[in-house]
Short mmCIF file of C-alpha atoms in Angstrom, two decimals:
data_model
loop_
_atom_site.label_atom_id
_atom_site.label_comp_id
_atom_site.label_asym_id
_atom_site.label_seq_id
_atom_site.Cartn_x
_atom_site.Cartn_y
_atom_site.Cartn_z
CA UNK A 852 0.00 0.00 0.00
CA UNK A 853 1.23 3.43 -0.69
CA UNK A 854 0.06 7.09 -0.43
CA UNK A 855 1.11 9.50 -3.57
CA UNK A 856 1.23 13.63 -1.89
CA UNK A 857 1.72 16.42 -3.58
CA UNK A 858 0.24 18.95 -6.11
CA UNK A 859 1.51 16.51 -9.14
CA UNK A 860 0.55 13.28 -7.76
CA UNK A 861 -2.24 12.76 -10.11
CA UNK A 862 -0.36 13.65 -13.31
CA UNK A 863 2.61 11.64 -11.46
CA UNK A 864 0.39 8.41 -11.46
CA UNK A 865 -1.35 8.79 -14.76
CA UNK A 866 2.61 9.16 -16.16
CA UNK A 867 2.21 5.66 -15.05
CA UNK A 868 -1.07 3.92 -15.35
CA UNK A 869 -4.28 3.57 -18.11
CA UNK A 870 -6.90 5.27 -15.72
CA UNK A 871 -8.42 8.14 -15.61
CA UNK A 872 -7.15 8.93 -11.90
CA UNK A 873 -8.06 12.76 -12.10
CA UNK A 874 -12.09 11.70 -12.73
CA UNK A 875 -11.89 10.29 -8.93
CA UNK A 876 -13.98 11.93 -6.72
CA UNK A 877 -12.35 12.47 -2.98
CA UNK A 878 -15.43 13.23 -1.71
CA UNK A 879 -15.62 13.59 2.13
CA UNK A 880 -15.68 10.64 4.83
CA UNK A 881 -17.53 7.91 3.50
CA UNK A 882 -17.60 7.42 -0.42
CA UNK A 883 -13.95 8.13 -1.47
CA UNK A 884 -14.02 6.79 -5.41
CA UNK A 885 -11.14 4.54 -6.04
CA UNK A 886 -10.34 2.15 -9.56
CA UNK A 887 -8.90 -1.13 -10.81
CA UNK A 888 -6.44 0.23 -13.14
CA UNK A 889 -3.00 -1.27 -15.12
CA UNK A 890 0.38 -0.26 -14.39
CA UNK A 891 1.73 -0.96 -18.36
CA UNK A 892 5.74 -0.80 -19.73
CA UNK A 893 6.47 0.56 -22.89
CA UNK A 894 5.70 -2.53 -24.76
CA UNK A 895 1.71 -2.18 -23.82
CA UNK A 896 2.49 -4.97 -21.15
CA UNK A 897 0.68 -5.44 -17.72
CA UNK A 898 3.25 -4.72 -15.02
CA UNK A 899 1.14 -4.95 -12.38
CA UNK A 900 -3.21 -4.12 -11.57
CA UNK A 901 -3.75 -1.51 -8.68
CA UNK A 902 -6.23 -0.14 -6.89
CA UNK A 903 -6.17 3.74 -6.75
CA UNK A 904 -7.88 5.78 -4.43
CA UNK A 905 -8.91 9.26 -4.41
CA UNK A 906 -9.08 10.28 -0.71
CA UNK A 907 -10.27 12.97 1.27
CA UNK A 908 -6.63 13.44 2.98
CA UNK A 909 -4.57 14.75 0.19
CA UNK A 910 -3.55 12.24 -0.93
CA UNK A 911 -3.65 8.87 -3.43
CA UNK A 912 -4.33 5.66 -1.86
CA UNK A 913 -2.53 2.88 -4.22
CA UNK A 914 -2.70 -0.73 -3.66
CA UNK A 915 -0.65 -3.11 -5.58
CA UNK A 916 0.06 -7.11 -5.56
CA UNK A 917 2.29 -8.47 -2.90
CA UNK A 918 4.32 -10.08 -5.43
CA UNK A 919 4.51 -7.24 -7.25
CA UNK A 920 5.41 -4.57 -4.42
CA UNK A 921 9.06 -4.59 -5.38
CA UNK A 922 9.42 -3.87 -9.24
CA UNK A 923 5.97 -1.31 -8.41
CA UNK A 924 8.16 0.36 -5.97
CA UNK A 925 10.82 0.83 -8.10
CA UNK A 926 8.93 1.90 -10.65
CA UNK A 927 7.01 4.73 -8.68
CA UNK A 928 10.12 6.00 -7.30
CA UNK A 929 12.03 6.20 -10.36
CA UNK A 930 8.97 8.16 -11.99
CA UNK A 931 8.89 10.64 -8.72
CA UNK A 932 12.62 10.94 -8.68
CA UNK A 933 12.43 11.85 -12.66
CA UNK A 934 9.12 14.54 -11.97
CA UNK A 935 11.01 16.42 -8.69
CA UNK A 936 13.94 16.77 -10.99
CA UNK A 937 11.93 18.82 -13.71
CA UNK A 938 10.25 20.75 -10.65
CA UNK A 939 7.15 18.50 -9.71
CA UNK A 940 6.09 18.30 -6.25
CA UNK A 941 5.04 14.73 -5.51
CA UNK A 942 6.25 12.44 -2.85
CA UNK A 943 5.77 8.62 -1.63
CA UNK A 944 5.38 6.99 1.26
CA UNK A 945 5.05 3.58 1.98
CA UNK A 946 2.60 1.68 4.15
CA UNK A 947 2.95 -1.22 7.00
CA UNK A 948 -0.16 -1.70 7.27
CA UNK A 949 -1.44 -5.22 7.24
CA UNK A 950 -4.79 -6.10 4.93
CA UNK A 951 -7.87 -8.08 5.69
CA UNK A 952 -10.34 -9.04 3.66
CA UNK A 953 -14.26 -9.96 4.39
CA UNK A 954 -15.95 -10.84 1.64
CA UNK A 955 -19.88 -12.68 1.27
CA UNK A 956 -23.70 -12.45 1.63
CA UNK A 957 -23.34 -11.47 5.57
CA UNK A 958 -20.25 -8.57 5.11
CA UNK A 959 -22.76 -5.83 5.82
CA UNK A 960 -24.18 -7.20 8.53
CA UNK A 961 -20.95 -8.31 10.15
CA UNK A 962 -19.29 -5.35 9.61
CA UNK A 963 -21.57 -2.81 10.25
CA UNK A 964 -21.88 -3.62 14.05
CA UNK A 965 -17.90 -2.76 14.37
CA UNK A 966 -18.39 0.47 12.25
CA UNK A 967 -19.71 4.43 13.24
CA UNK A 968 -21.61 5.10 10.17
CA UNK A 969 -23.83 3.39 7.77
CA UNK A 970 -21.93 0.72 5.48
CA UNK A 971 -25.09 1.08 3.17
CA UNK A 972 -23.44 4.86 1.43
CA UNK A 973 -20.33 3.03 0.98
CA UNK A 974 -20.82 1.79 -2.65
CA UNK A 975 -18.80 -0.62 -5.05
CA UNK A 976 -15.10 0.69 -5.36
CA UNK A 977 -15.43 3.68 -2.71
CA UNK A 978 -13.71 3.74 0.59
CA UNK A 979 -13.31 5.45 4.08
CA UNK A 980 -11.12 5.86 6.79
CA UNK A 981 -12.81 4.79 9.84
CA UNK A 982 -12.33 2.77 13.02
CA UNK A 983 -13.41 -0.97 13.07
CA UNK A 984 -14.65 -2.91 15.92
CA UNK A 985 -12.28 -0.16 17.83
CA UNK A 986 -9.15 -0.32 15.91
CA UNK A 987 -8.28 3.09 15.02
CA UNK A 988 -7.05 4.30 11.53
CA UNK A 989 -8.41 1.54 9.63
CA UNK A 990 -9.33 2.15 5.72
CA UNK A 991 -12.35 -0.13 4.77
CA UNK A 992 -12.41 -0.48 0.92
CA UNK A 993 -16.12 -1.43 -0.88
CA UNK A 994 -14.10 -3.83 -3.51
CA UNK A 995 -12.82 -7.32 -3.26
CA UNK A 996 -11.33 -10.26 -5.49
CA UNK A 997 -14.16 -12.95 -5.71
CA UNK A 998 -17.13 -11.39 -6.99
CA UNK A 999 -19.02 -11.23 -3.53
CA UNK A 1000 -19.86 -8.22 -1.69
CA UNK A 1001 -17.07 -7.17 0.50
CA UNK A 1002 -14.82 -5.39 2.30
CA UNK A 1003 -10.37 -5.61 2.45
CA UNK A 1004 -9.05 -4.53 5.57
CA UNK A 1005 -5.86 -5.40 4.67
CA UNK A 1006 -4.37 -9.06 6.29
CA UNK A 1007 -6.54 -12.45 5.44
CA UNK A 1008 -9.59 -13.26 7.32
CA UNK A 1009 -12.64 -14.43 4.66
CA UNK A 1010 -16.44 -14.95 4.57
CA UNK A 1011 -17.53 -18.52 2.99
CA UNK A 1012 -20.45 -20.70 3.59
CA UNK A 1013 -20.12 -23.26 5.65
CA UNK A 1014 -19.23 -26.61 4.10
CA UNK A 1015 -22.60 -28.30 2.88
CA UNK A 1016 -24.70 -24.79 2.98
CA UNK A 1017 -26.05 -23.90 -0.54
CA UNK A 1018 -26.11 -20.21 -0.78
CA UNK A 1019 -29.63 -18.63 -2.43
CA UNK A 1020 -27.91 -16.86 -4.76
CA UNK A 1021 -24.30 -16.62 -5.90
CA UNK A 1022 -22.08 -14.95 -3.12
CA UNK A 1023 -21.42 -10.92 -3.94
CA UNK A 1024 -20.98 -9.06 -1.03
CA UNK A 1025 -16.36 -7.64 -0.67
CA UNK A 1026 -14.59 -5.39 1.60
CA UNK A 1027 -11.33 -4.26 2.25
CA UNK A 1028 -9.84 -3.24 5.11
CA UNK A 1029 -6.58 -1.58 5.63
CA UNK A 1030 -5.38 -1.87 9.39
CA UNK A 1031 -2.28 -1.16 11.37
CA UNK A 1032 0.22 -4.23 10.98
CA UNK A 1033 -0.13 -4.26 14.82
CA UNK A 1034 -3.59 -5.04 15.58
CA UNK A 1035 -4.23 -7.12 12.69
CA UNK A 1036 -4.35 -10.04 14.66
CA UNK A 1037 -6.84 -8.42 16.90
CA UNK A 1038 -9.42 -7.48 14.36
CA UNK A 1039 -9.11 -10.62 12.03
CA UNK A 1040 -9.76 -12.64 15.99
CA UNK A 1041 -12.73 -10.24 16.69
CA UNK A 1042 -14.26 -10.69 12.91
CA UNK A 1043 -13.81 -14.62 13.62
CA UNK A 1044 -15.50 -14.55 16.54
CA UNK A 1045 -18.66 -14.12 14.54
CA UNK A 1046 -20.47 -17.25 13.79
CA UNK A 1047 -21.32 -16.27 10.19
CA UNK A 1048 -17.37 -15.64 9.13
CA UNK A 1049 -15.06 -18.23 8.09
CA UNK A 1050 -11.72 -18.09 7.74
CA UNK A 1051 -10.78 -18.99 3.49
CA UNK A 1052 -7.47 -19.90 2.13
CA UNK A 1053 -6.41 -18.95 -1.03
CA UNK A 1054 -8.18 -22.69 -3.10
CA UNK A 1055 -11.06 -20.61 -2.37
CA UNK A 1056 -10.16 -16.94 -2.89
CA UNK A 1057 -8.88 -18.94 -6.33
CA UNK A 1058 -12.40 -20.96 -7.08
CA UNK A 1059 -14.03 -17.55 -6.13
CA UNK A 1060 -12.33 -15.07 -8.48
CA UNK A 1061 -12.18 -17.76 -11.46
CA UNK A 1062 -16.12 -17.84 -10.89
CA UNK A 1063 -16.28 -14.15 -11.40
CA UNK A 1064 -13.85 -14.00 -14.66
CA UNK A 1065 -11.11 -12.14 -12.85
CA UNK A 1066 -7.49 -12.39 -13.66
CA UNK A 1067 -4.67 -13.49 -11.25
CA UNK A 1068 -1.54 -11.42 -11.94
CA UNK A 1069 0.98 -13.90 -12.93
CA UNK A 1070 -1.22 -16.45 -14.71
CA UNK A 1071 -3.81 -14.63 -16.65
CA UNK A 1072 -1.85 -11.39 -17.09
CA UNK A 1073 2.10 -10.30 -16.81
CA UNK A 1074 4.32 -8.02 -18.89
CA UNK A 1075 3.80 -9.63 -21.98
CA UNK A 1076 -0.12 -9.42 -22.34
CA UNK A 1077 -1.75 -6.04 -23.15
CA UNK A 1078 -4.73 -4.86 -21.61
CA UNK A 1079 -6.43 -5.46 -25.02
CA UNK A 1080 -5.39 -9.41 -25.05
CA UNK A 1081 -6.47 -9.70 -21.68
CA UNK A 1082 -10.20 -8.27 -22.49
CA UNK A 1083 -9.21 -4.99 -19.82
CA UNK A 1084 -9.90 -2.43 -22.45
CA UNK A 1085 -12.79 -0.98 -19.73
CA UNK A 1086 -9.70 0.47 -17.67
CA UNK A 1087 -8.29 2.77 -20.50
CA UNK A 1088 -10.01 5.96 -19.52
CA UNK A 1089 -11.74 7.59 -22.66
CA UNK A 1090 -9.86 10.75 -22.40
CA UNK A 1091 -6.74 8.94 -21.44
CA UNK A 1092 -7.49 6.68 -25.05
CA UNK A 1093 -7.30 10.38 -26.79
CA UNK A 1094 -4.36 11.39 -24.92
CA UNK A 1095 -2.02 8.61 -25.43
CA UNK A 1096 0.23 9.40 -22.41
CA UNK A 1097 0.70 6.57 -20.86
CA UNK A 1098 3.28 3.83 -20.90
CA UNK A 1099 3.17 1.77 -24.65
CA UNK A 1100 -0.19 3.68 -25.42
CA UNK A 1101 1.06 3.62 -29.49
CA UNK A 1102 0.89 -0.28 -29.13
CA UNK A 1103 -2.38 -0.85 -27.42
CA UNK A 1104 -4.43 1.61 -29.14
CA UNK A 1105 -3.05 -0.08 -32.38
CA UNK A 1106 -4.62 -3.16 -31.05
CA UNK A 1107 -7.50 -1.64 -29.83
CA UNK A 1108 -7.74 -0.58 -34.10
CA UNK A 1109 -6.65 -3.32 -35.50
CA UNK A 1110 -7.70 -6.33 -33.03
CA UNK A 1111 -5.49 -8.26 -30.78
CA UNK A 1112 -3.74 -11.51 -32.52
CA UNK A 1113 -5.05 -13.38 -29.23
CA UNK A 1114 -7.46 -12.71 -26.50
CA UNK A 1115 -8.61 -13.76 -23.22
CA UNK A 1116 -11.77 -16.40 -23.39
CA UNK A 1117 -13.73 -18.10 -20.84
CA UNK A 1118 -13.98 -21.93 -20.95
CA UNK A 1119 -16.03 -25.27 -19.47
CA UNK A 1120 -14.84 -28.31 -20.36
CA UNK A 1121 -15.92 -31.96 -19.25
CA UNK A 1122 -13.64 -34.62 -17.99
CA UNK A 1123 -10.66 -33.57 -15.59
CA UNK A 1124 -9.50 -29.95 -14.28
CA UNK A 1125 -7.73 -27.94 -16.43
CA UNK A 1126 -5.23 -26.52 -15.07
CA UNK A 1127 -1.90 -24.31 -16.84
CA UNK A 1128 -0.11 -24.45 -19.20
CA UNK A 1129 -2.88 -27.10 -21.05
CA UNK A 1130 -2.94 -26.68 -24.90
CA UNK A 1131 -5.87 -25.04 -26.34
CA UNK A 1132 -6.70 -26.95 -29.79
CA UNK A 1133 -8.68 -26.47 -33.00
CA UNK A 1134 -10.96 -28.14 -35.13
CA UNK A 1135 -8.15 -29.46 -36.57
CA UNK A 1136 -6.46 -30.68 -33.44
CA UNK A 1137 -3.72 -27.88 -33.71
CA UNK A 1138 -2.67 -25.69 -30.97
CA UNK A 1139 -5.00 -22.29 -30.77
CA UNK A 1140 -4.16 -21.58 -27.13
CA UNK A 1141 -2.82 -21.86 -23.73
CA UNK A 1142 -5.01 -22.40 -20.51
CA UNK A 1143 -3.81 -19.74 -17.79
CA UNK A 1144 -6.36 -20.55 -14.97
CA UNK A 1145 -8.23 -23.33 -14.14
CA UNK A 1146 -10.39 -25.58 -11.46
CA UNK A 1147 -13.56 -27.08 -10.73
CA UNK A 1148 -16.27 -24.68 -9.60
CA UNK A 1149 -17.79 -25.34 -6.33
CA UNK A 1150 -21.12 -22.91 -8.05
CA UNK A 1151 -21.10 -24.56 -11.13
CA UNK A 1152 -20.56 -28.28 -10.46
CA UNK A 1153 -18.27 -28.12 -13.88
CA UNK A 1154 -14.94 -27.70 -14.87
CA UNK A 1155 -13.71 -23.58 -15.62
CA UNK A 1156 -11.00 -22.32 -17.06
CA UNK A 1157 -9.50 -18.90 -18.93
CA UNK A 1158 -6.55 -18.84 -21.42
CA UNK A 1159 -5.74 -17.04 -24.55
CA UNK A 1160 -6.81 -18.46 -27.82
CA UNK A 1161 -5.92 -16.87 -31.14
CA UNK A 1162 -8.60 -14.20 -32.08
CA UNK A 1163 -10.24 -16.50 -34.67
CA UNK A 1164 -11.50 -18.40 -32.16
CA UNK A 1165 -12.30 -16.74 -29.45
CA UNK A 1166 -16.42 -16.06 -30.08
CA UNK A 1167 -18.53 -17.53 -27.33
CA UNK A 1168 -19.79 -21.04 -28.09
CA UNK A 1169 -16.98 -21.92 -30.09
CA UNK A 1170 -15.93 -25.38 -29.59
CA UNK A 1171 -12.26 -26.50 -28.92
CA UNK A 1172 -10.52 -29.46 -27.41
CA UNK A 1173 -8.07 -29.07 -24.27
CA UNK A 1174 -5.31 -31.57 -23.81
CA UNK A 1175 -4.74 -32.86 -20.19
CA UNK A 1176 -2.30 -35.52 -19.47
CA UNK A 1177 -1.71 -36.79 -23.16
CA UNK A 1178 -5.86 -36.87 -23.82
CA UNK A 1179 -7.95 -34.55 -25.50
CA UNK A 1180 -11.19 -33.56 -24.25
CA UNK A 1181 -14.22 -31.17 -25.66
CA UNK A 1182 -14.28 -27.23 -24.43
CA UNK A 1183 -16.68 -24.48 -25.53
CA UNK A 1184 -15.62 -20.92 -25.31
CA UNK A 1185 -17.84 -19.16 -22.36
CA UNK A 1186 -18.52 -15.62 -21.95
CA UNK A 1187 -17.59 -14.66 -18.19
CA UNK A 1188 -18.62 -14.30 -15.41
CA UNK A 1189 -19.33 -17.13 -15.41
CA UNK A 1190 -20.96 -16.59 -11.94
CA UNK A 1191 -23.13 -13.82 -11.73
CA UNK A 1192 -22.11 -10.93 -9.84
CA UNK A 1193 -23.87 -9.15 -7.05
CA UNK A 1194 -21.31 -5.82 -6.37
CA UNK A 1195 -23.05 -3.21 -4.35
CA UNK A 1196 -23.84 -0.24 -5.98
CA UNK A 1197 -25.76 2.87 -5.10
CA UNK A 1198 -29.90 2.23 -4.32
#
């Protein structure tokens, strides 16, 4: 987690990243708009996806992968170190803080009882700094990686059904909380001390996300894939598109004119898990594609999967074979989610 200050820190991040990070609103206490967005090189590739904040306090809020904190760092420094040379003002610091995350059908009503003001005007993708369940200088985060409703407070505690239960409708309810390293262990204990929270390990954050179509940094997108390929062309901002200013804009708007050689597709298959690297093949039994994520889906009862597939055959209900273990086996491109989502947004 890091916080971007200073009078240039929005042209300082958009030097950096597809969004349109001066359209967040900061708004005041509850309802601070924040954005999945792509940290890209010059090549168009996906360095890393972040989570950018517009806060109330002056400043930025930026949340990148774990995996990816190193190389992000370096980037964002290098950038800042390049702007204060010409005479920017903009200036990073870093964050301890550890990050939970409480995600499900019962978030709201688990969370609200630890919080001062009504959860129900924090929307999908806004955020507020607040105290939960008495932990001080927390930042709870409307946004989450499995398609539920939910909240990151950042560390690992997770809502799931119990094992057995059949939820009435497909889990949608993610939050994010950001607390101090130090008390982490305190508010994940208090959250579990519920009877409706569970704790989930990352087979299920992984089931969860694959449900809901959304990519894992490292398997499903890296510095090679561009956020065309990867079916991310949402996050290019429209006046960002126009601009061009960002890191290998020539490339991907070139793609975005011309079509991508490959994209990102959706697909079920029958017979065992797929799991990567598994060939994608053609009618003609030739390779088409590459699996990048895969399981069985505990919603479903059927085999998912995503990969990239050449653009010819990449249309929903397009029928290709997968190869695990030395056997082939039918697939049909799916369109994703291929849960349902239930995000909370505005009444």
């Amino acid at each position: 987690q890091t916080r971007v200050y200073g009078r240039d820190r929005v042209r300082f991040l958009e030097s950096l990243v597809v969004g349109d990070i001066a359209e967040l609103r900061p708004g005041q206490g509850w309802g601070q708009e924040g954005t999945l967005t792509l940290l890209t090189n010059e090549r168009g590739g996906i360095v890393d996806d972040l989570i950018v904040t517009n806060t109330a306090e002056d400043h930025l809020y930026v949340v990148s992968n774990a995996g990816c904190a190193d190389k992000d760092r370096a980037i964002m420094e290098g950038r800042a170190a390049e702007l204060k040379a010409a005479g920017g003002d903009v200036h990073l610091e870093v964050s301890d803080n550890a990050l939970l995350a409480l995600q499900g059908p019962a978030m709201a009503q688990v969370l609200q009882a630890g919080l001062p003001d009504d959860l129900t005007k924090l929307t999908f993708m806004t955020s507020t700094a607040t105290t939960v369940f008495g932990v001080p200088e927390c930042r709870v985060t409307r946004c989450g990686y499995t398609g539920e409703d939910g909240v990151e407070v950042r560390g690992t505690a997770g809502q799931r059904f119990p094992q057995g239960s059949v939820p009435p409708d497909p889990p949608s309810r993610p939050a994010q909380i950001s607390v101090p390293a130090g008390r982490a262990v305190e508010l994940a204990e208090r959250l579990l001390g519920c009877p409706e929270v569970w704790p989930a390990g990352l087979a299920a954050r992984d089931s969860l996300r694959l449900e809901a179509g959304l990519c894992l940094y490292g398997n499903d997108i890296d510095e090679s894939t561009t956020p065309v390929e990867a079916a991310l062309l949402w996050t290019l901002g429209k006046r960002r598109r126009t601009a061009m200013d960002f890191p290998g804009a020539a490339i991907i708007m070139e793609q975005v004119k011309e079509k991508p050689k490959r994209k990102r597709v959706g697909l079920t298959s029958v017979g065992p898990p797929l799991r990567p690297p598994a060939a994608i093949l053609g009618p003609e039994g030739t390779p088409v594609g590459t699996v990048t994520s895969g399981c069985p889906s505990p919603s479903l009862g059927k085999n998912i999967a995503m990969g990239y597939v050449q653009a010819a055959h990449s249309r929903p209900g397009t029928a290709l074979t997968v190869e695990v273990r030395k056997k082939q086996h039918p697939a049909v491109v799916t369109k994703m989610p291929f849960v349902p989502t239930h995000y909370y947004m505005a009444k």
